[in-house]
Short mmCIF file of C-alpha atoms and ligand atoms in Angstrom, two decimals:
data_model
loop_
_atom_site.label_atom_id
_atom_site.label_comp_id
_atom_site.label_asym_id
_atom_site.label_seq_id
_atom_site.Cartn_x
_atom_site.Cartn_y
_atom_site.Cartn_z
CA UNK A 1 45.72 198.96 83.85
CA UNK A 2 46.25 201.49 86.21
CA UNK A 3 46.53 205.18 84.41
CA UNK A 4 48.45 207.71 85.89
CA UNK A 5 48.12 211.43 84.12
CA UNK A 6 49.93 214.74 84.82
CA UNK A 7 50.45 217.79 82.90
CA UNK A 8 53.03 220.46 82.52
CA UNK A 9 52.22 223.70 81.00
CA UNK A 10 54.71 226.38 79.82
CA UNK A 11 54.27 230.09 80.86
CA UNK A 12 54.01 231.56 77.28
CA UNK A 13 50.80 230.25 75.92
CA UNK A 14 50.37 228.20 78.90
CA UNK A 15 50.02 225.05 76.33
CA UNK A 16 49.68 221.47 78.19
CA UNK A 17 52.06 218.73 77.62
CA UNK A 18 51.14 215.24 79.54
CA UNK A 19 53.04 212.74 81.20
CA UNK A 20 50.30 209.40 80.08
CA UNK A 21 51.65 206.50 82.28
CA UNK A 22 50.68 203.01 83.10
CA UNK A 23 51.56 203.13 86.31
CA UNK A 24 51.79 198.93 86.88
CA UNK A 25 55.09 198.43 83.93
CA UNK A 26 56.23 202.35 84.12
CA UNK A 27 55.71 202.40 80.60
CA UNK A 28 54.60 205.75 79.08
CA UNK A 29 54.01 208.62 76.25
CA UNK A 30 54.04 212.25 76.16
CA UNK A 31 51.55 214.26 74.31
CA UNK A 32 52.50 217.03 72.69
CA UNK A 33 55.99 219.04 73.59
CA UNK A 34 55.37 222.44 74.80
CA UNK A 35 57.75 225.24 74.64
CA UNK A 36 59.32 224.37 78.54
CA UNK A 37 59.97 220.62 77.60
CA UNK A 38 62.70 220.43 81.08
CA UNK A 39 59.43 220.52 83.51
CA UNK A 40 58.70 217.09 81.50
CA UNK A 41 61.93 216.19 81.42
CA UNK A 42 61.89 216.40 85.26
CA UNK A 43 58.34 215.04 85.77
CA UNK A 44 59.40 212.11 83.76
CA UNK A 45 62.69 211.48 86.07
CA UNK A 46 60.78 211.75 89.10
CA UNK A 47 58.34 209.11 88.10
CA UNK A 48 61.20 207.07 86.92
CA UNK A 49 59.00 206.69 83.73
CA UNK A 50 59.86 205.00 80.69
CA UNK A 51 58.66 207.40 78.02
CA UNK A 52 58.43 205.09 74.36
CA UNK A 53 57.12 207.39 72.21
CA UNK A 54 55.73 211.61 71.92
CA UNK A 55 52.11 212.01 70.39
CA UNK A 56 51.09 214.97 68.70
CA UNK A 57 47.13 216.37 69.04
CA UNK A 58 48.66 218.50 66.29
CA UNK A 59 51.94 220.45 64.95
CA UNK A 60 51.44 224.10 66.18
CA UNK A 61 54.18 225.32 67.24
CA UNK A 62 53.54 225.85 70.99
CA UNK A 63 52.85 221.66 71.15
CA UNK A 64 55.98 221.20 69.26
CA UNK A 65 58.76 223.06 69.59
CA UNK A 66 59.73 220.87 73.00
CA UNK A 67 60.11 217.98 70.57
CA UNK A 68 64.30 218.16 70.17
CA UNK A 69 64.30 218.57 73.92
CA UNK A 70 62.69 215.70 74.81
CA UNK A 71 64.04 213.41 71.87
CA UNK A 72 67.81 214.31 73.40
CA UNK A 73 66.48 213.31 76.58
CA UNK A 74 64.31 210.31 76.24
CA UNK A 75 66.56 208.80 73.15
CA UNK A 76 65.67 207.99 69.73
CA UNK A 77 61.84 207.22 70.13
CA UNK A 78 58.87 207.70 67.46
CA UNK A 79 56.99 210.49 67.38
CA UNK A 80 53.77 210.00 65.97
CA UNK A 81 51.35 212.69 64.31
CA UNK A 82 48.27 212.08 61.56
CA UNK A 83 49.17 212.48 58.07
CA UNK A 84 47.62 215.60 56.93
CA UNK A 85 50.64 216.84 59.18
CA UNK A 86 53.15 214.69 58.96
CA UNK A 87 55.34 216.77 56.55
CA UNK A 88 55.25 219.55 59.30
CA UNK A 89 57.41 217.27 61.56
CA UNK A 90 58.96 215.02 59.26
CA UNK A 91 60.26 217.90 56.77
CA UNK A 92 60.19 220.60 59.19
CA UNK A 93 57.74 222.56 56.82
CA UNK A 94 55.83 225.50 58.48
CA UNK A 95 51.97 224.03 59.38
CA UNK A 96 50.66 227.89 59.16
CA UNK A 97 50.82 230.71 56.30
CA UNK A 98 51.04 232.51 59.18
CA UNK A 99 54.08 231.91 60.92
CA UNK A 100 57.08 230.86 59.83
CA UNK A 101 59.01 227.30 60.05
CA UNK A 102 58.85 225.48 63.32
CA UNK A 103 61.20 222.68 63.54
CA UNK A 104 64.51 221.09 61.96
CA UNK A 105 63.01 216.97 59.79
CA UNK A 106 62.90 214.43 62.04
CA UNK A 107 63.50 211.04 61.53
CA UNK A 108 61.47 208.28 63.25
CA UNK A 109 57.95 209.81 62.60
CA UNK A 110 55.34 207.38 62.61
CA UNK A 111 51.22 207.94 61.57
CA UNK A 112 47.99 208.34 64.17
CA UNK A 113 45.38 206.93 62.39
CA UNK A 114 41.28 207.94 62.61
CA UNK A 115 39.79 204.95 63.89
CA UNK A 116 42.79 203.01 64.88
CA UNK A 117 44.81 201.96 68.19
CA UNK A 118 48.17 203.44 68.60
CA UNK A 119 50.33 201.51 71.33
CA UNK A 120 53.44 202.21 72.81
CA UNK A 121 54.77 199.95 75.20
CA UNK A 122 51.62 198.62 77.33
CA UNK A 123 49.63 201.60 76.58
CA UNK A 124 46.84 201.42 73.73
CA UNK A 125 45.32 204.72 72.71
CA UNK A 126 42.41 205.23 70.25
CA UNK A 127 42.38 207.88 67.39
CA UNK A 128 39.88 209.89 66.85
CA UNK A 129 40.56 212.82 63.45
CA UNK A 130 39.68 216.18 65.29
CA UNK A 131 40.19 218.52 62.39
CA UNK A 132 39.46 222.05 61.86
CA UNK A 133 41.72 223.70 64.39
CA UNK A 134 44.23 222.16 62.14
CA UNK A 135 43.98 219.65 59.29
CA UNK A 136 45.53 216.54 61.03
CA UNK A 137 44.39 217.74 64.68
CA UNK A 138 43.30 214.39 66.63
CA UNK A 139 41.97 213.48 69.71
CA UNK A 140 43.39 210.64 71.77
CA UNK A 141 41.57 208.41 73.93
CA UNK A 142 42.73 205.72 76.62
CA UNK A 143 40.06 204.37 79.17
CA UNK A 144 38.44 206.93 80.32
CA UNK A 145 40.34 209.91 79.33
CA UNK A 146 40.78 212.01 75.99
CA UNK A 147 42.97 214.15 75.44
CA UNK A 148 41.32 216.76 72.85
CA UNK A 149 44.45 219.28 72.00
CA UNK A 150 43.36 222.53 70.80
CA UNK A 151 39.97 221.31 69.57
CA UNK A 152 37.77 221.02 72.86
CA UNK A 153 38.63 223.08 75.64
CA UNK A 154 36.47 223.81 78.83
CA UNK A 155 33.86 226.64 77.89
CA UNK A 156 35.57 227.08 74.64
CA UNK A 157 36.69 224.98 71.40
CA UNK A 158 39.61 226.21 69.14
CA UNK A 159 40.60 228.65 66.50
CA UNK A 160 39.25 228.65 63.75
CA UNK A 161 40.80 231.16 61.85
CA UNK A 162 44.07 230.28 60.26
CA UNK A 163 43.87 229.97 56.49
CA UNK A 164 43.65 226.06 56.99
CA UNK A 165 41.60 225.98 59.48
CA UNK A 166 37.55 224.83 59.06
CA UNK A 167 35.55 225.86 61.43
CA UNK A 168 32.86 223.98 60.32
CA UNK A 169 34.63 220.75 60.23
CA UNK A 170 35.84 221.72 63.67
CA UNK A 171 32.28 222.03 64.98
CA UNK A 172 30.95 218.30 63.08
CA UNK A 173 34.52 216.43 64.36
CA UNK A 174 33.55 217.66 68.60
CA UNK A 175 30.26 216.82 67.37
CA UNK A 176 30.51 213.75 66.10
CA UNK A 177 33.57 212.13 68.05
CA UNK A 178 33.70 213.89 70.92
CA UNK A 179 30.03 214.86 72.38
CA UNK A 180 29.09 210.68 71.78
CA UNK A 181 31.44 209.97 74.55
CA UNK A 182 30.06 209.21 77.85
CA UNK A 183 29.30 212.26 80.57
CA UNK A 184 31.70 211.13 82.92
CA UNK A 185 34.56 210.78 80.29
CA UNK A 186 37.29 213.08 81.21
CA UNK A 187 38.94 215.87 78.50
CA UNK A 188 42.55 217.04 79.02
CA UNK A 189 42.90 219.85 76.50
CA UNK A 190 45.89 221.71 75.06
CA UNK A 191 44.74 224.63 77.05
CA UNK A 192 43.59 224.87 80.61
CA UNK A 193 42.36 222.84 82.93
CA UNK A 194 40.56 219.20 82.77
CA UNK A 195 36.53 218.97 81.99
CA UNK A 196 34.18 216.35 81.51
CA UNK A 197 32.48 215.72 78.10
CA UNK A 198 28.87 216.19 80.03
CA UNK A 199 29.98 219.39 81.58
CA UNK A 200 31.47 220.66 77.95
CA UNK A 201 27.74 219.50 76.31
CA UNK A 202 26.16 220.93 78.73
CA UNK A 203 27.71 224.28 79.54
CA UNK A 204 30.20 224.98 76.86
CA UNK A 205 28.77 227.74 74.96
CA UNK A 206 30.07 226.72 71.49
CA UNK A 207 28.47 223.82 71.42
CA UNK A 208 25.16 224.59 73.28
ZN1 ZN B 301 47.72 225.31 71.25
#
């Protein structure tokens, strides 16, 4: 399988949303739905992709609120998110004491599971539970690449602050799942640009 990956990233909080393509059937996802969802609406014309489902690293609202958006434009497809957030997208309850709600319920939500493939069309992604930014925060990998959300960034890692947030949990989950992955292994985070796992173990100064 040939993957193809390209990001968007809207000008508020400058939040990553990617365009995850097998490039040999067309088929494809999105992960996460930031707050300009018509640059992936575009992208995804361009490439004449066929998107079959939207992933969510987690349900803040600067990787969700693109969700109606792209659910008008791509049709009725699942839109899949681990449990400990589910209700967030499914009921449209707020995910932070902090803020207030971020979406309207959607239907057609289905469950990213720690330890388990996801597919969508040809594409197979593993889940990895990232927690600690948020409660159901996950990491996808496919081949080489992971795509970390607001967990691992390069030269940083993610809030920790929110009243359910755990930093600690945050700091065992990169650990644990993330670190173990091989140097050359590629992170796409919710934030900024692409790293390498090595480079993050080596340099990143949270994690140092
Ligand atoms: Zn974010």
């Amino acid at each position: 399988m040939r993957v193809r990956i390209e990001a968007t990233a809207d000008r508020q909080f400058g939040t990553n949303s990617y365009l995850v393509e097998d490039e040999d059937t067309k088929d494809a996802v999105v992960i996460d739905a930031n707050l300009e969802p018509h640059l992936m609406i575009e992208l995804v014309r361009d490439r004449q992709a066929e998107v079959k489902a939207i992933l969510l690293t987690h349900t803040d609202i600067d990787h969700v609120a693109g969700l109606p958006a792209l659910l008008a434009a791509f049709g009725r497809i699942p839109v899949a998110v681990h449990d400990a957030e589910r209700e967030f997208v499914a009921e449209g309850k707020p995910m932070r004491r902090e803020f207030g709600a971020s979406l309207d319920a959607m239907e057609n939500v289905e469950s990213l599971v720690e330890g388990e493939t996801y597919r969508a069309g040809s594409l197979a992604f593993e889940v990895m539970h990232t927690p600690g930014h948020s409660p159901g925060g996950v990491s996808l990998k496919i081949g080489d690449n992971i795509f970390t959300g607001d967990a691992l960034f390069a030269g940083s890692i993610g809030r920790s602050d929110f009243a359910n947030s755990n930093g600690k949990a945050l700091l065992e989950g990169i650990r644990a799942k993330l670190l173990s992955q091989p140097d050359e292994h590629v992170v796409y985070s919710g934030h900024g640009p692409a790293t390498t796992i090595g480079r993050e173990r080596r340099t990143n100064p949270f994690l140092t």
